[in-house]
Amino acid sequence: MIAPVEKSPHECWLDVLGLVDTALTARPAMHNAPSVAERNGARRVYVEAVDKLIDTLEAMARRGHLNDIGAFLDVQFGRV
């Protein structure tokens, strides 16, 4: 079995932002999609994104990466 590759705090925060974006994009479709199948599909995407988000944040907490949000934001907004 291959060991998982350790991600940098920056990569972890990018994953978090991507999952939040996915969840926020799917949420309106859960209520506004024209068909039941599309609403159910959007709900499935939303639930999977939120589950992955929780798992990612838990893993980041175990590694101490949650404290790196300041450095991540500095890089994202060009303050470094």
Tab-separated table of C-alpha atoms in Angstrom:
chain	number	residue	atom	x	y	z
A	1	MET	CA	0.000	0.000	0.000
A	2	ILE	CA	1.319	3.439	-0.921
A	3	ALA	CA	1.399	5.980	1.902
A	4	PRO	CA	-0.617	9.145	1.268
A	5	VAL	CA	1.370	12.208	0.288
A	6	GLU	CA	1.487	14.856	2.997
A	7	LYS	CA	0.039	18.115	1.705
A	8	SER	CA	1.367	21.497	2.676
A	9	PRO	CA	-0.886	23.751	4.765
A	10	HIS	CA	-1.345	25.940	1.680
A	11	GLU	CA	-2.558	22.972	-0.393
A	12	CYS	CA	-4.918	21.953	2.405
A	13	TRP	CA	-6.464	25.424	2.548
A	14	LEU	CA	-6.905	25.396	-1.241
A	15	ASP	CA	-8.765	22.089	-0.852
A	16	VAL	CA	-10.984	23.670	1.816
A	17	LEU	CA	-11.835	26.602	-0.454
A	18	GLY	CA	-12.623	24.258	-3.339
A	19	LEU	CA	-14.945	22.156	-1.187
A	20	VAL	CA	-16.719	25.234	0.175
A	21	ASP	CA	-17.178	26.500	-3.389
A	22	THR	CA	-18.593	23.135	-4.476
A	23	ALA	CA	-21.037	23.061	-1.566
A	24	LEU	CA	-22.158	26.653	-2.098
A	25	THR	CA	-22.658	26.032	-5.816
A	26	ALA	CA	-24.710	22.868	-5.252
A	27	ARG	CA	-26.878	24.259	-2.450
A	28	PRO	CA	-29.235	26.436	-4.560
A	29	ALA	CA	-29.733	23.597	-7.048
A	30	MET	CA	-30.958	21.376	-4.206
A	31	HIS	CA	-34.050	23.598	-4.036
A	32	ASN	CA	-34.325	25.177	-7.491
A	33	ALA	CA	-33.475	22.438	-9.992
A	34	PRO	CA	-36.384	21.676	-12.333
A	35	SER	CA	-36.516	17.923	-11.740
A	36	VAL	CA	-36.401	15.693	-8.695
A	37	ALA	CA	-33.441	13.805	-10.177
A	38	GLU	CA	-31.458	17.044	-10.571
A	39	ARG	CA	-32.344	18.141	-7.024
A	40	ASN	CA	-31.263	14.753	-5.676
A	41	GLY	CA	-28.022	14.933	-7.674
A	42	ALA	CA	-27.292	18.393	-6.298
A	43	ARG	CA	-28.057	17.165	-2.783
A	44	ARG	CA	-25.612	14.283	-3.255
A	45	VAL	CA	-22.874	16.673	-4.466
A	46	TYR	CA	-23.554	18.999	-1.519
A	47	VAL	CA	-23.459	16.221	1.094
A	48	GLU	CA	-20.261	14.723	-0.345
A	49	ALA	CA	-18.558	18.142	-0.397
A	50	VAL	CA	-19.536	18.871	3.208
A	51	ASP	CA	-18.396	15.404	4.337
A	52	LYS	CA	-15.033	15.867	2.595
A	53	LEU	CA	-14.750	19.363	4.071
A	54	ILE	CA	-15.248	18.029	7.597
A	55	ASP	CA	-12.740	15.217	7.003
A	56	THR	CA	-10.209	17.688	5.580
A	57	LEU	CA	-10.570	20.088	8.514
A	58	GLU	CA	-10.223	17.215	11.002
A	59	ALA	CA	-7.049	16.022	9.255
A	60	MET	CA	-5.682	19.570	9.213
A	61	ALA	CA	-6.393	19.919	12.933
A	62	ARG	CA	-4.492	16.699	13.668
A	63	ARG	CA	-1.486	18.041	11.723
A	64	GLY	CA	-1.663	21.518	13.243
A	65	HIS	CA	-2.432	23.133	9.877
A	66	LEU	CA	-5.465	25.083	11.107
A	67	ASN	CA	-3.099	27.589	12.683
A	68	ASP	CA	-1.628	28.370	9.254
A	69	ILE	CA	-4.661	30.300	7.984
A	70	GLY	CA	-2.892	33.650	8.441
A	71	ALA	CA	0.045	32.629	6.268
A	72	PHE	CA	-2.328	31.192	3.661
A	73	LEU	CA	-4.320	34.433	3.481
A	74	ASP	CA	-1.120	36.476	3.225
A	75	VAL	CA	-0.079	34.438	0.179
A	76	GLN	CA	-3.565	34.547	-1.376
A	77	PHE	CA	-3.819	38.320	-1.047
A	78	GLY	CA	-0.223	39.044	-2.032
A	79	ARG	CA	0.963	40.294	1.341
A	80	VAL	CA	4.083	38.130	1.243
